[in-house]
XYZ file of C-alpha atoms in Angstrom:
641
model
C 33.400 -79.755 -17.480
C 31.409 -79.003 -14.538
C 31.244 -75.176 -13.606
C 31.928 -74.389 -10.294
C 29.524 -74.172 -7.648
C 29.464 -70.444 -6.525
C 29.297 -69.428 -3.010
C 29.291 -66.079 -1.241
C 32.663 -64.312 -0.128
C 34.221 -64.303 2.808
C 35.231 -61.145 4.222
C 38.676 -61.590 5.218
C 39.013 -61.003 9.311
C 40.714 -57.629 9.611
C 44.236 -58.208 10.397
C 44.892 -57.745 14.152
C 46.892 -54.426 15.196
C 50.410 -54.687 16.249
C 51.709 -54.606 19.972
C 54.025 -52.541 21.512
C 55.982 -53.319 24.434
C 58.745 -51.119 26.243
C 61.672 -53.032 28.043
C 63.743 -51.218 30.896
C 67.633 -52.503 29.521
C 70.638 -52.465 31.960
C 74.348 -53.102 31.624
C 74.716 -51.024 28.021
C 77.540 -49.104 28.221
C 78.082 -47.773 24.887
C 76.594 -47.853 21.299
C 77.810 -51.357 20.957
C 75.924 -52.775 23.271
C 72.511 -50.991 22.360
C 73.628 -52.006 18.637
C 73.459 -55.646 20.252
C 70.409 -55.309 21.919
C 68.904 -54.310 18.976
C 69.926 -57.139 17.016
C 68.796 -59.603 19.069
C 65.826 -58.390 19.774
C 65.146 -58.031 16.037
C 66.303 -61.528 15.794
C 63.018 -62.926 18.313
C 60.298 -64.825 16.438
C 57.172 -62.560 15.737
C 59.316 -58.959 16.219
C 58.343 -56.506 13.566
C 61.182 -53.687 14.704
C 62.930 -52.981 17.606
C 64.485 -49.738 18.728
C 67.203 -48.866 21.287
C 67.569 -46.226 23.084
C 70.960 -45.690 25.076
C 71.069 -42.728 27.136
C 67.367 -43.777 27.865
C 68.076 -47.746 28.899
C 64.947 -48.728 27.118
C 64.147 -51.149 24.080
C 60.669 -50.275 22.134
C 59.662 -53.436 20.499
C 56.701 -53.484 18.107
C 55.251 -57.275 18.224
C 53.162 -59.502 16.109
C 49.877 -60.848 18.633
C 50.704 -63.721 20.125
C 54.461 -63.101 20.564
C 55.638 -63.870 24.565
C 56.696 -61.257 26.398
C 59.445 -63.828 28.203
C 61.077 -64.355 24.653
C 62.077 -60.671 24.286
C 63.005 -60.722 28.261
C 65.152 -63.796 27.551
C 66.984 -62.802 24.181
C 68.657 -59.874 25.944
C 69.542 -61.856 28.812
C 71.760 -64.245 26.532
C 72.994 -61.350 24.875
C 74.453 -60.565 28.288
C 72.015 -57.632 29.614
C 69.409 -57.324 31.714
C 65.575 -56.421 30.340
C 62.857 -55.580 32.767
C 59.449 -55.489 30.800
C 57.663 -52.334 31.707
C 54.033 -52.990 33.330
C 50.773 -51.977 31.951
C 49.342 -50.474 35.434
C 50.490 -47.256 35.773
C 51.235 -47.705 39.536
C 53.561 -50.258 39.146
C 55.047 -48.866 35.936
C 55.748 -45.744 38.808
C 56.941 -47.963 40.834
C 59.310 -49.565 38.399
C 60.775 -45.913 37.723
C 61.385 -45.010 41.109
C 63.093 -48.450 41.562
C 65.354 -47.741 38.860
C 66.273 -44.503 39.800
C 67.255 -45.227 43.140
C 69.606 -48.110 41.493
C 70.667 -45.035 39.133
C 71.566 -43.179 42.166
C 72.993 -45.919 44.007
C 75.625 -47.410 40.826
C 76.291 -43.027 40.286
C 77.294 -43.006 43.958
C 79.456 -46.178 44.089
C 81.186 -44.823 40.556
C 81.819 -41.222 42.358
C 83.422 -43.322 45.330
C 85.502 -45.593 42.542
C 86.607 -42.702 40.744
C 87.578 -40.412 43.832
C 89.941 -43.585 45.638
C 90.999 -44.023 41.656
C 92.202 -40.382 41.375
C 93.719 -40.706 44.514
C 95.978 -43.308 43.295
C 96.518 -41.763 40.356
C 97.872 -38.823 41.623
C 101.189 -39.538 42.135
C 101.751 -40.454 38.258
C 100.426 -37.245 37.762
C 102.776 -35.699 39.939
C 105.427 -37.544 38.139
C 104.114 -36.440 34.952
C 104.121 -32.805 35.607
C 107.781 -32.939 37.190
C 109.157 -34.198 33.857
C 107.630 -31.111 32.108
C 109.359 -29.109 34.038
C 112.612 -30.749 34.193
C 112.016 -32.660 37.035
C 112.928 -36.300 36.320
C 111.755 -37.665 39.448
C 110.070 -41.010 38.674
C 108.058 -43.603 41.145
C 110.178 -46.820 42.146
C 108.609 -49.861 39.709
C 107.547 -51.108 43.149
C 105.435 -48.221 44.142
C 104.134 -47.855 40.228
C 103.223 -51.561 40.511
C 100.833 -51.480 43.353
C 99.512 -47.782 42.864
C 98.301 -49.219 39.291
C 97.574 -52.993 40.644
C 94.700 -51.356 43.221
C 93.635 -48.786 40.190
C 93.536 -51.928 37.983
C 91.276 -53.535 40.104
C 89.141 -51.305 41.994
C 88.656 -49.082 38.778
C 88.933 -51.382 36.441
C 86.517 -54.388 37.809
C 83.598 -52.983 36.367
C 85.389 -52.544 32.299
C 85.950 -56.330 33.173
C 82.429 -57.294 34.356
C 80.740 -55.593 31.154
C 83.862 -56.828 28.716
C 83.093 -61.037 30.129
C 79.252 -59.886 29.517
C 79.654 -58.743 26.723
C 81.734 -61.913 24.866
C 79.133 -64.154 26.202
C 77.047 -62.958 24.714
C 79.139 -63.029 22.006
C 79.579 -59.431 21.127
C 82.515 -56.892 21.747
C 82.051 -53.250 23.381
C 83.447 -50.615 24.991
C 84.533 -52.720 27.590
C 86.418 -55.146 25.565
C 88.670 -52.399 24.442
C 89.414 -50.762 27.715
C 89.883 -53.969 29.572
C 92.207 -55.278 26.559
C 93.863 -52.013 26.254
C 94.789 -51.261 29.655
C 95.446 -54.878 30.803
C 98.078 -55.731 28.140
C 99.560 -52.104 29.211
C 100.027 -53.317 33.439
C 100.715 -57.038 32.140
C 103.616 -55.574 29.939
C 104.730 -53.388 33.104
C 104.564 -55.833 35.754
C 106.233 -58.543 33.737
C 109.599 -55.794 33.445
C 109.201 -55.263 37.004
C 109.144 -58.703 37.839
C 111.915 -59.761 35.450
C 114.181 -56.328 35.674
C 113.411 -55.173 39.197
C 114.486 -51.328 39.251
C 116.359 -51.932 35.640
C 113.010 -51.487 34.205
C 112.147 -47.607 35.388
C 111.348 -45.764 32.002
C 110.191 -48.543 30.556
C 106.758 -49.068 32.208
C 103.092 -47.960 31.180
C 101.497 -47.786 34.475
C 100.948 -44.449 34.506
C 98.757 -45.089 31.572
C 96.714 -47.727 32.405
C 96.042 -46.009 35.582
C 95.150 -42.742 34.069
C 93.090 -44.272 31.375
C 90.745 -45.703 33.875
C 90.538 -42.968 36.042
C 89.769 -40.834 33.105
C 86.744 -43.086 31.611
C 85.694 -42.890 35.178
C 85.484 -39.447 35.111
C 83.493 -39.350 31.767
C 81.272 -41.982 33.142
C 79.913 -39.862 35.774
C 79.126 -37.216 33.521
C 77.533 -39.343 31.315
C 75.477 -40.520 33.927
C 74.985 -37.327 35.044
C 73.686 -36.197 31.767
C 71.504 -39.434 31.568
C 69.145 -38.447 34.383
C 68.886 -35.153 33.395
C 67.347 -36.400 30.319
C 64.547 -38.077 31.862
C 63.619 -34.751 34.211
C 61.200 -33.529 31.729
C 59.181 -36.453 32.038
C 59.551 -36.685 35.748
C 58.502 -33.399 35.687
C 54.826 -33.899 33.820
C 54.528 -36.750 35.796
C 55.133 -35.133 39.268
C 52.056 -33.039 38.291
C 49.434 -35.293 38.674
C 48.945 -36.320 43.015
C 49.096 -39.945 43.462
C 45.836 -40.126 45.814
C 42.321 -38.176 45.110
C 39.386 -38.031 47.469
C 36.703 -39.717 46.095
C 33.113 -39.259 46.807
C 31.206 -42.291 48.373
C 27.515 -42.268 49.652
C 29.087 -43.262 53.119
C 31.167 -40.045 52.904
C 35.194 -39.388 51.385
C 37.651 -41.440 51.294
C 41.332 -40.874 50.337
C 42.315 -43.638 47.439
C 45.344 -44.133 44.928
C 44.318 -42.062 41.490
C 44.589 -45.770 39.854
C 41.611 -47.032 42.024
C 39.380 -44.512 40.327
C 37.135 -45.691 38.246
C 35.071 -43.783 34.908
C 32.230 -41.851 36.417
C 33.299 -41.851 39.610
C 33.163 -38.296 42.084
C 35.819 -36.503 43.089
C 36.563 -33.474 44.986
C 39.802 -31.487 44.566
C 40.489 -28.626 47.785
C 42.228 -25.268 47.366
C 45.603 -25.780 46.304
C 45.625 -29.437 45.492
C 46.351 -30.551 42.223
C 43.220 -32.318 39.882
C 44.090 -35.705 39.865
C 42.061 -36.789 36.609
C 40.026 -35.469 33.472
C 36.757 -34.701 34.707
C 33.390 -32.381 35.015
C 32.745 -30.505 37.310
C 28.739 -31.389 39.094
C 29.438 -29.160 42.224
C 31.448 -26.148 43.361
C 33.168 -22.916 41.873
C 37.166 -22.184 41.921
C 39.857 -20.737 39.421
C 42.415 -23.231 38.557
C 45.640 -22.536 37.143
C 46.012 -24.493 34.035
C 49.146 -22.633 32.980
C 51.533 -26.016 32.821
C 49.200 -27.843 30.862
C 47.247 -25.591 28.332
C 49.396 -22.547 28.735
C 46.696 -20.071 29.899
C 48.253 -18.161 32.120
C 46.078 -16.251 34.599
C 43.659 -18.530 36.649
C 40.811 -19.852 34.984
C 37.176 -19.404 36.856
C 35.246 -23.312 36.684
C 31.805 -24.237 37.764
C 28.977 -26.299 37.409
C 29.424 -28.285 34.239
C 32.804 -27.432 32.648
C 35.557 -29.499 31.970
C 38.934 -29.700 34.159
C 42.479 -31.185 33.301
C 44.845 -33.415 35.396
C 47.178 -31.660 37.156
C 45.790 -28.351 36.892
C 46.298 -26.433 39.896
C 42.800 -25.245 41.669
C 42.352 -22.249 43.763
C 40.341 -20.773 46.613
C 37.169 -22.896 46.186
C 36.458 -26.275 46.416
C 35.138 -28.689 43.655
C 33.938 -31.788 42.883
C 33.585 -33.540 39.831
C 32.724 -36.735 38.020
C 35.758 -38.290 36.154
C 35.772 -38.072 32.493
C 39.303 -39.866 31.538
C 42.038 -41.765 33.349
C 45.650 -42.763 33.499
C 46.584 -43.247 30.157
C 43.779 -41.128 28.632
C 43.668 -38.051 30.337
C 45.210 -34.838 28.446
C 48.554 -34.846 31.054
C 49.366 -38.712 29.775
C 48.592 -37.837 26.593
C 51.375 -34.608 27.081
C 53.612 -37.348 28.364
C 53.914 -39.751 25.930
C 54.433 -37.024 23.402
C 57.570 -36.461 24.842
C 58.399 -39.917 25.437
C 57.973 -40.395 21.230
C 60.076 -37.589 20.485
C 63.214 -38.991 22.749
C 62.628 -42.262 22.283
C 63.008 -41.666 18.067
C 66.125 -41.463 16.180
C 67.012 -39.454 13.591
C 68.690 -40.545 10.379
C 72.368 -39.842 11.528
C 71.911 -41.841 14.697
C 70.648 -45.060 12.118
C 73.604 -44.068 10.669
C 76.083 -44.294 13.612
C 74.303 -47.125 14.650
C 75.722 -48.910 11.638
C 79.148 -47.943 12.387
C 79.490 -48.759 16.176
C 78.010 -52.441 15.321
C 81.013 -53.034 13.524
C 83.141 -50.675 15.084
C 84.929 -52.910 17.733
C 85.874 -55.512 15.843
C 87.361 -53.368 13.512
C 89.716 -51.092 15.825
C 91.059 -55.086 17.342
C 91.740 -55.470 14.348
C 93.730 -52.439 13.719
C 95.404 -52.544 16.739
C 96.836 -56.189 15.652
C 97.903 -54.715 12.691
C 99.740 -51.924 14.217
C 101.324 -54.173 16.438
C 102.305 -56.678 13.744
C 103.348 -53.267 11.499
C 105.814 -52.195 14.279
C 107.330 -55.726 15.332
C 107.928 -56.498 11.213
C 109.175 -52.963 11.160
C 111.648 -54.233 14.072
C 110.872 -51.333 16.478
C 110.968 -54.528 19.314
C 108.068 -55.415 21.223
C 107.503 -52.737 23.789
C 107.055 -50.126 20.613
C 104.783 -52.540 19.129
C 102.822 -52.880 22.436
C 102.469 -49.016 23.196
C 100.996 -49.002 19.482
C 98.347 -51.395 19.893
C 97.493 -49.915 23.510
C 97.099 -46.536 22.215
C 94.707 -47.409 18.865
C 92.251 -49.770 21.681
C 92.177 -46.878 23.988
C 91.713 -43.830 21.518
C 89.161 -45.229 19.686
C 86.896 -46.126 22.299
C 83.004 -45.671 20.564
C 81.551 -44.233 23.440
C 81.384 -40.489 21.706
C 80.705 -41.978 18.367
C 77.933 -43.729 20.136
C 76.764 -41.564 22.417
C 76.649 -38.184 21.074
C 73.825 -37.923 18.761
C 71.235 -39.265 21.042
C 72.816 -37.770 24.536
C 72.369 -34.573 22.305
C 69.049 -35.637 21.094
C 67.253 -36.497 24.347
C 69.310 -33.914 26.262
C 67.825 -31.419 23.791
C 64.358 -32.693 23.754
C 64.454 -32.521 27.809
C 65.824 -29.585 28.210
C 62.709 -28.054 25.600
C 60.158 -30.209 27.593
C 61.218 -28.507 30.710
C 60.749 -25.255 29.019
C 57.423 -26.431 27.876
C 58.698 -26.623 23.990
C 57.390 -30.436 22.609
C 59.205 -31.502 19.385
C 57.272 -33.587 17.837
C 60.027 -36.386 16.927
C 64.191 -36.117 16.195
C 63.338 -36.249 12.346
C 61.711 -33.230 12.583
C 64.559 -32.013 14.828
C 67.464 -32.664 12.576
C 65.270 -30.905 9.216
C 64.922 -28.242 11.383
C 67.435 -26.194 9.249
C 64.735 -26.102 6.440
C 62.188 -23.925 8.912
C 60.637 -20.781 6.989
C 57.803 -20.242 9.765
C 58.517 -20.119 13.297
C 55.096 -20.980 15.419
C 55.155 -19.550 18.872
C 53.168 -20.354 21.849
C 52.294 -17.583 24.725
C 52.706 -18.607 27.794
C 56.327 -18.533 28.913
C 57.790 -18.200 25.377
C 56.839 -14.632 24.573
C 56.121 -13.944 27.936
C 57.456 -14.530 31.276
C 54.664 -17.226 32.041
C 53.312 -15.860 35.303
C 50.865 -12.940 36.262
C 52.496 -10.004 37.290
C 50.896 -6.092 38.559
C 51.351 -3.888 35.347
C 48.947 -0.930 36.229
C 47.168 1.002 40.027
C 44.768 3.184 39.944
C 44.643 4.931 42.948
C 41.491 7.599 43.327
C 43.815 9.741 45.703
C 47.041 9.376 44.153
C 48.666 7.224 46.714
C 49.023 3.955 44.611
C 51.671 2.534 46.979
C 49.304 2.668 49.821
C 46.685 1.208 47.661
C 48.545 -1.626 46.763
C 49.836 -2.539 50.090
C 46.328 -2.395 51.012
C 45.512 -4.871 48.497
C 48.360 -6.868 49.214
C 47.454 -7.291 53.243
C 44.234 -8.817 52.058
C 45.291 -10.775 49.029
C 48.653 -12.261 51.312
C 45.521 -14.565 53.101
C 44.311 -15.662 49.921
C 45.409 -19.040 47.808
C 44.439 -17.514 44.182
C 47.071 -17.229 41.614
C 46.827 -13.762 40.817
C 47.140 -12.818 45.319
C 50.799 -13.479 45.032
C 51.219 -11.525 42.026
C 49.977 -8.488 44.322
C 51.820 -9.547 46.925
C 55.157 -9.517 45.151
C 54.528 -6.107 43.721
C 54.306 -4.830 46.957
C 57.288 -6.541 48.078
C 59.127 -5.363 45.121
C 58.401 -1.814 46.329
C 59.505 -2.390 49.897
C 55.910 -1.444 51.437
C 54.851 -2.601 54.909
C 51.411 -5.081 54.537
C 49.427 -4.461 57.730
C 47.373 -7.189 59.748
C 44.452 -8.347 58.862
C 41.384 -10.248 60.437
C 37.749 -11.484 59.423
C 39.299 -12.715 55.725
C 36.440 -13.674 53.309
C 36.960 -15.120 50.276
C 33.996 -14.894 47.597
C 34.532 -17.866 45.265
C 34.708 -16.313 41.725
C 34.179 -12.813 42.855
C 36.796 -12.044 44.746
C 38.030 -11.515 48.526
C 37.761 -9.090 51.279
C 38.818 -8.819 55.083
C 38.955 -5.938 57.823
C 42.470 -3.685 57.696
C 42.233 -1.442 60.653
C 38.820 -1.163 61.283
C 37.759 -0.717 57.767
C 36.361 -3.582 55.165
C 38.623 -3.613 52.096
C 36.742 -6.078 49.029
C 39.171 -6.577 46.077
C 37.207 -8.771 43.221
C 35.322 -7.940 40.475
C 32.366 -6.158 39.241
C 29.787 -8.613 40.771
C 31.476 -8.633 43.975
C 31.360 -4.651 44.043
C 27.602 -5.134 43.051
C 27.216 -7.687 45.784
C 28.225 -5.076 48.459
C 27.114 -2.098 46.691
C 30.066 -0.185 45.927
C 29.704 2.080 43.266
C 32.802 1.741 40.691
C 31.360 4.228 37.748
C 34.245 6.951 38.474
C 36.802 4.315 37.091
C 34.817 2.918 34.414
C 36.838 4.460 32.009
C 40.434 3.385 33.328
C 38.616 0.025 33.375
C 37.772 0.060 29.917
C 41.080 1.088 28.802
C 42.418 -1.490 30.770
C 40.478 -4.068 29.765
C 41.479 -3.082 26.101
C 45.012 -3.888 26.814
C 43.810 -7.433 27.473
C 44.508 -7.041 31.105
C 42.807 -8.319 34.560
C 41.151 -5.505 36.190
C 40.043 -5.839 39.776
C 38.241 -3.063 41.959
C 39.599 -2.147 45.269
C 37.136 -0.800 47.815
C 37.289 0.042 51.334
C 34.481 1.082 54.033
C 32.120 0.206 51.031
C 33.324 3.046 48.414
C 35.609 2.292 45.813
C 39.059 3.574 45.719
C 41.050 2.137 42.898
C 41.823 -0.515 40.161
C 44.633 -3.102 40.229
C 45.454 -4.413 36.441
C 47.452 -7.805 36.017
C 48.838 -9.582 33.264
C 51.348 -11.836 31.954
C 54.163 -9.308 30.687
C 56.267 -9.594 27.859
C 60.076 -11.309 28.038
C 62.130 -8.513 27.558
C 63.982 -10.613 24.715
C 61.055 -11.525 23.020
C 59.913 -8.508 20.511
C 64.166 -9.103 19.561
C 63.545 -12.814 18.611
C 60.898 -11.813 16.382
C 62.891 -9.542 14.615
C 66.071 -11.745 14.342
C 63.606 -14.290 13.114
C 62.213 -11.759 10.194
C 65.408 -10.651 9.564
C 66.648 -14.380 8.656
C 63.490 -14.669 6.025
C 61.460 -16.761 8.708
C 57.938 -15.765 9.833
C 56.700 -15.872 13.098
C 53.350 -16.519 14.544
C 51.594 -17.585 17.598
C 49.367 -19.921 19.112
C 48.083 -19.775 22.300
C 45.534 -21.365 25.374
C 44.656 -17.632 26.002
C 41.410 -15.554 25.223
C 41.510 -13.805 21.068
C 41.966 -10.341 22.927
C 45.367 -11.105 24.903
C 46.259 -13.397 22.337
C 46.041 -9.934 19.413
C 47.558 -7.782 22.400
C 51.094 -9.918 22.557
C 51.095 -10.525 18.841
C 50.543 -6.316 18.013
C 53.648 -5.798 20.838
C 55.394 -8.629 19.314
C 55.315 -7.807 15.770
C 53.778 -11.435 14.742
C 52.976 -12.391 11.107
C 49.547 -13.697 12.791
C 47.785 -15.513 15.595
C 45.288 -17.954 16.904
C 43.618 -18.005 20.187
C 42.780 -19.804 22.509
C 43.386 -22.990 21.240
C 44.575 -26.464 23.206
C 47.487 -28.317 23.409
C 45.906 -31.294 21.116
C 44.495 -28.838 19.125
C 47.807 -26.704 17.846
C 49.253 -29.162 15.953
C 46.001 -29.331 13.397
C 44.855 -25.744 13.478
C 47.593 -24.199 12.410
C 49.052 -25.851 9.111
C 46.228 -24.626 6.266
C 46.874 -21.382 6.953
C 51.035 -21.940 6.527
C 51.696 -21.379 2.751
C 52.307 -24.625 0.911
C 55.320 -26.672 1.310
C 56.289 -24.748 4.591
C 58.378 -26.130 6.825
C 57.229 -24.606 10.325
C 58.255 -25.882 14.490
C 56.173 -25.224 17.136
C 57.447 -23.795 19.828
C 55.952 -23.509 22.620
C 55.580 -23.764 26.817
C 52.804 -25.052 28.792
């Protein structure tokens, strides 16, 4: 036997990484239908899984390489939908959002107008109705029942009809189906007594219910779609924060450009209050920006010369410019983004669950319905029994709660936390939530009320009311964070700011202009240096100050210094009670937070946290915290900014 000749191994070729693609689906109208879309798309040629979201419209797909984006785009068109593949370039995936909420708007406004001429024609059954209660047996001629219900049956009902014929094309059953069948055989049944009995047949006619039915899933349709948008406002939100254009920096001078024209390494500059359009560095210039949305510090941080800045950070008083660092998709805002995409685009094991259920769910109550209308004509209770029967069990068990509840609740819930600035991570999480033993809290706008407010003046005569309106007639010219926070103190205590001229601002120092002849400088110690004001007398206010992990500013005027104004971000007068309701159920609390170590220990002493970390970033909480939980905990973050 001759041996085999050896040769070298081949490394295998690493396998390549799945794709994911995220399809915009239109014309679902209850867990039935996303159930379908699901299917099918499962069903395509190279899928790997496919996920639906309902109160969303959008299909995640993951994809083997080499699998056509048209063959996704096509199986949900023969399932009797409409798919709209989302584009890679985030100005036309912008684009394709604002589209489709201005056809949102548009179908929510043409349902409002359906459902008001609806209820219009409804009313008189309703009249009726009520009468009878009260002994009034006053009933509609069949005439007048017949065409009151004929225009609700087909103004109302066209739409039930559209998405039932869709629907059993594509060869699946929904929502539709059931209302169409239900209240069609109810004004068939009616008209045909009407047209055979004439006025014989008042008391025996339904229209009253197939006119109210409609007008009713009308009514729950707006609210649904109502509570649809408002699930997507979170991410509008984030998104809103980052400006669409940016000035970029070009040898030949600026010139204004879309943010996706931007290129790595390219310069920027960013002008008092305009928003930072992408990651960067900064090369030139010196400003505080308000990063509060986005890391969660909440008083102004001062940037210059070589630090780092964040998309859609707010910047001051100064002007910058900077060399870009990260883009679209990359930059820490996107990144914020998608994070709560992921957690509303999920689904937790009930809704797999439910899922399940509504797939099968239509068939089965047609089903029923034929067998409690073939129960009550064997029983020989005559056909019109029979026929209310069979109406009622179509109508009643429409799946659109079943369906629609879990993840209305789900994204509703995850919206309504991103808008607060809490980010769960995904619906799993969410629904083992009951198992939490550690509660971990960020600062900014949890604990506290997420804005800098006045908490302390030191006035060198007393007078602190005519030290702060002072302060506040100079600060009311300035665009820094912490000016309106001076100017809203004063206006909170009803004081009269007096005109000012010759404003300065001193770009991370501070600002000063002339108040009736006199200079008045508010800023900090190197400002005071700067104009040689002596501020010793108050060193020790400012120390204890300071201590309390406040922002201290000197106020001088004519060039000698005449007070201190302290700022920070107070406490939520509910917060030091959450913390002890938390305790009190067995769970600890603790805190993370974009802040400084000494405001970060100040909040977490008046708090009464279990512990603290500080500052830390967004992408940075989820890992720093977990060794030091004790093993097996089960611990949320909660958090704003």
């Amino acid at each position: 036997m001759t041996a085999p000749l050896s040769s070298a191994p081949s490394a295998a070729a690493p396998a390549a990484a799945p794709l994911r693609r995220t399809l915009d689906i239109r014309g679902m109208t209850c867990a039935a239908c996303s159930a379908r879309v699901e299917k099918v798309l499962s069903r395509v040629d190279g899928v790997i899984e496919a996920h639906v979201n309902l109160p969303l419209e959008r299909a995640d797909v993951v994809l083997r390489p080499g699998t056509a984006d048209a063959a996704l785009v096509e199986a949900v068109d023969l399932a009797g939908y409409e798919a709209i593949l989302r584009a890679d370039d985030p100005a036309a995936r912008r684009r394709a959002r604002e589209e489709a909420e201005a056809v949102q708007l548009a179908e929510w406004r043409s349902t409002l107008v359906v459902f008001v001429v609806s209820a219009l024609l409804t009313a008189p059954f309703l009249y009726a109705m009520a009468g009878m209660a009260v002994g009034n047996h006053h009933l509609l001629s069949p005439v007048t029942q017949l065409v009151l219900a004929g225009l609700v049956q087909v103004i109302a009902g066209a739409r039930f009809y559209r998405g039932a014929y869709h629907a059993l094309r594509g060869g699946s059953a929904n929502m539709d189906v059931l209302v169409a069948l239900g209240t069609t055989t109810a004004f068939v049944f009616s008209a045909v007594m009407v047209l055979t009995r004439g006025h014989a047949a008042a008391g025996h006619l339904y229209f009253e219910g197939s006119a109210t039915i409609l007008t009713l899933i009308l009514a729950g349709k707006l609210m649904e779609a109502r509570a649809k948008a408002g699930t997507t406002a979170a991410i509008r939100a984030l998104m809103k924060l980052r400006p669409e254009t940016a000035s970029r920096v070009t040898p030949t001078g600026e010139e204004t450009v879309p943010v996706e024209a931007l290129g790595l390494g390219d310069l920027v500059r960013v002008r008092p209050g305009e928003r930072v359009p992408v990651d960067g560095v900064v090369v030139a210039g010196q400003s505080s920006l308000d990063e509060s949305l986005v890391t969660g510090e909440s008083l102004p941080v001062e940037k210059g010369e070589g630090e780092k800045v964040i998309a859609g950070t707010l910047n001051g008083e100064g002007v910058l410019t900077l060399r870009t660092s990260a883009l679209g998709e990359d930059t820490t805002l996107a990144r914020i983004t998608r994070m709560v995409e992921n957690a509303q685009t999920g689904k937790a094991p009930v809704q797999k669950l439910v899922d399940r259920i509504s797939a099968v769910f239509v068939p089965v109550v047609v089903v029923i319905a034929l067998l409690a209308f073939s129960g009550w004509m064997i029983a020989g209770a005559g056909l019109e029994a029979a026929l209310v029967a069979a109406v009622s069990v179509l109508v009643v068990a429409c799946p659109c709660a079943l369906g629609l509840a879990t993840p209305t609740a789900l994204v509703a819930g995850t919206g309504a936390a991103a808008r607060a600035g809490i980010l769960v991570k995904d619906v799993d999480t969410l629904e083992r939530a009951h198992r939490i033993d550690t509660v971990i809290f960020d600062k900014t706008g949890t604990l506290t009320v997420g804005r800098p407010a006045v908490t302390d003046v030191v006035a060198a005569n007393g007078d602190t009311d005519g030290l702060l309106a002072l302060a506040a007639a100079v600060q009311g010219e300035s665009r820094h964070p912490l000016a309106g926070a001076v100017v809203e103190a004063a206006g909170g205590r009803g004081l009269v700011l007096l005109p000012v001229s010759e404003f300065r601002s001193h770009t991370g120092r501070g600002v000063s202009a002339t108040v009736e002849g006199e200079t008045i400088a508010i800023g900090n110690a190197a400002l005071m240096a700067e104009l040689g004001v002596d501020v010793g007398r108050f060193d020790k206010d400012f120390a204890r100050l300071e201590a309390e992990a406040k922002t201290v500013t000197h106020v001088a005027r004519g060039g000698v210094a005449i007070g201190l104004l302290a700022l920070a971000d107070t406490l939520r007068p509910e917060a030091a009670e959450a913390v002890l309701m938390l305790k009190a159920k067995g769970i600890e609390a603790r805190m993370l937070t974009g802040d400084s170590a000494a405001v970060a220990k100040a909040i977490a002493d008046k708090v009464g946290l279990s512990g603290w970390r500080g500052p830390v970033r967004p992408e940075e909480k989820s890992a720093r915290w977990p060794p030091c939980a004790r093993p097996a905990a089960m611990w949320p973050w909660s958090a704003t900014g």
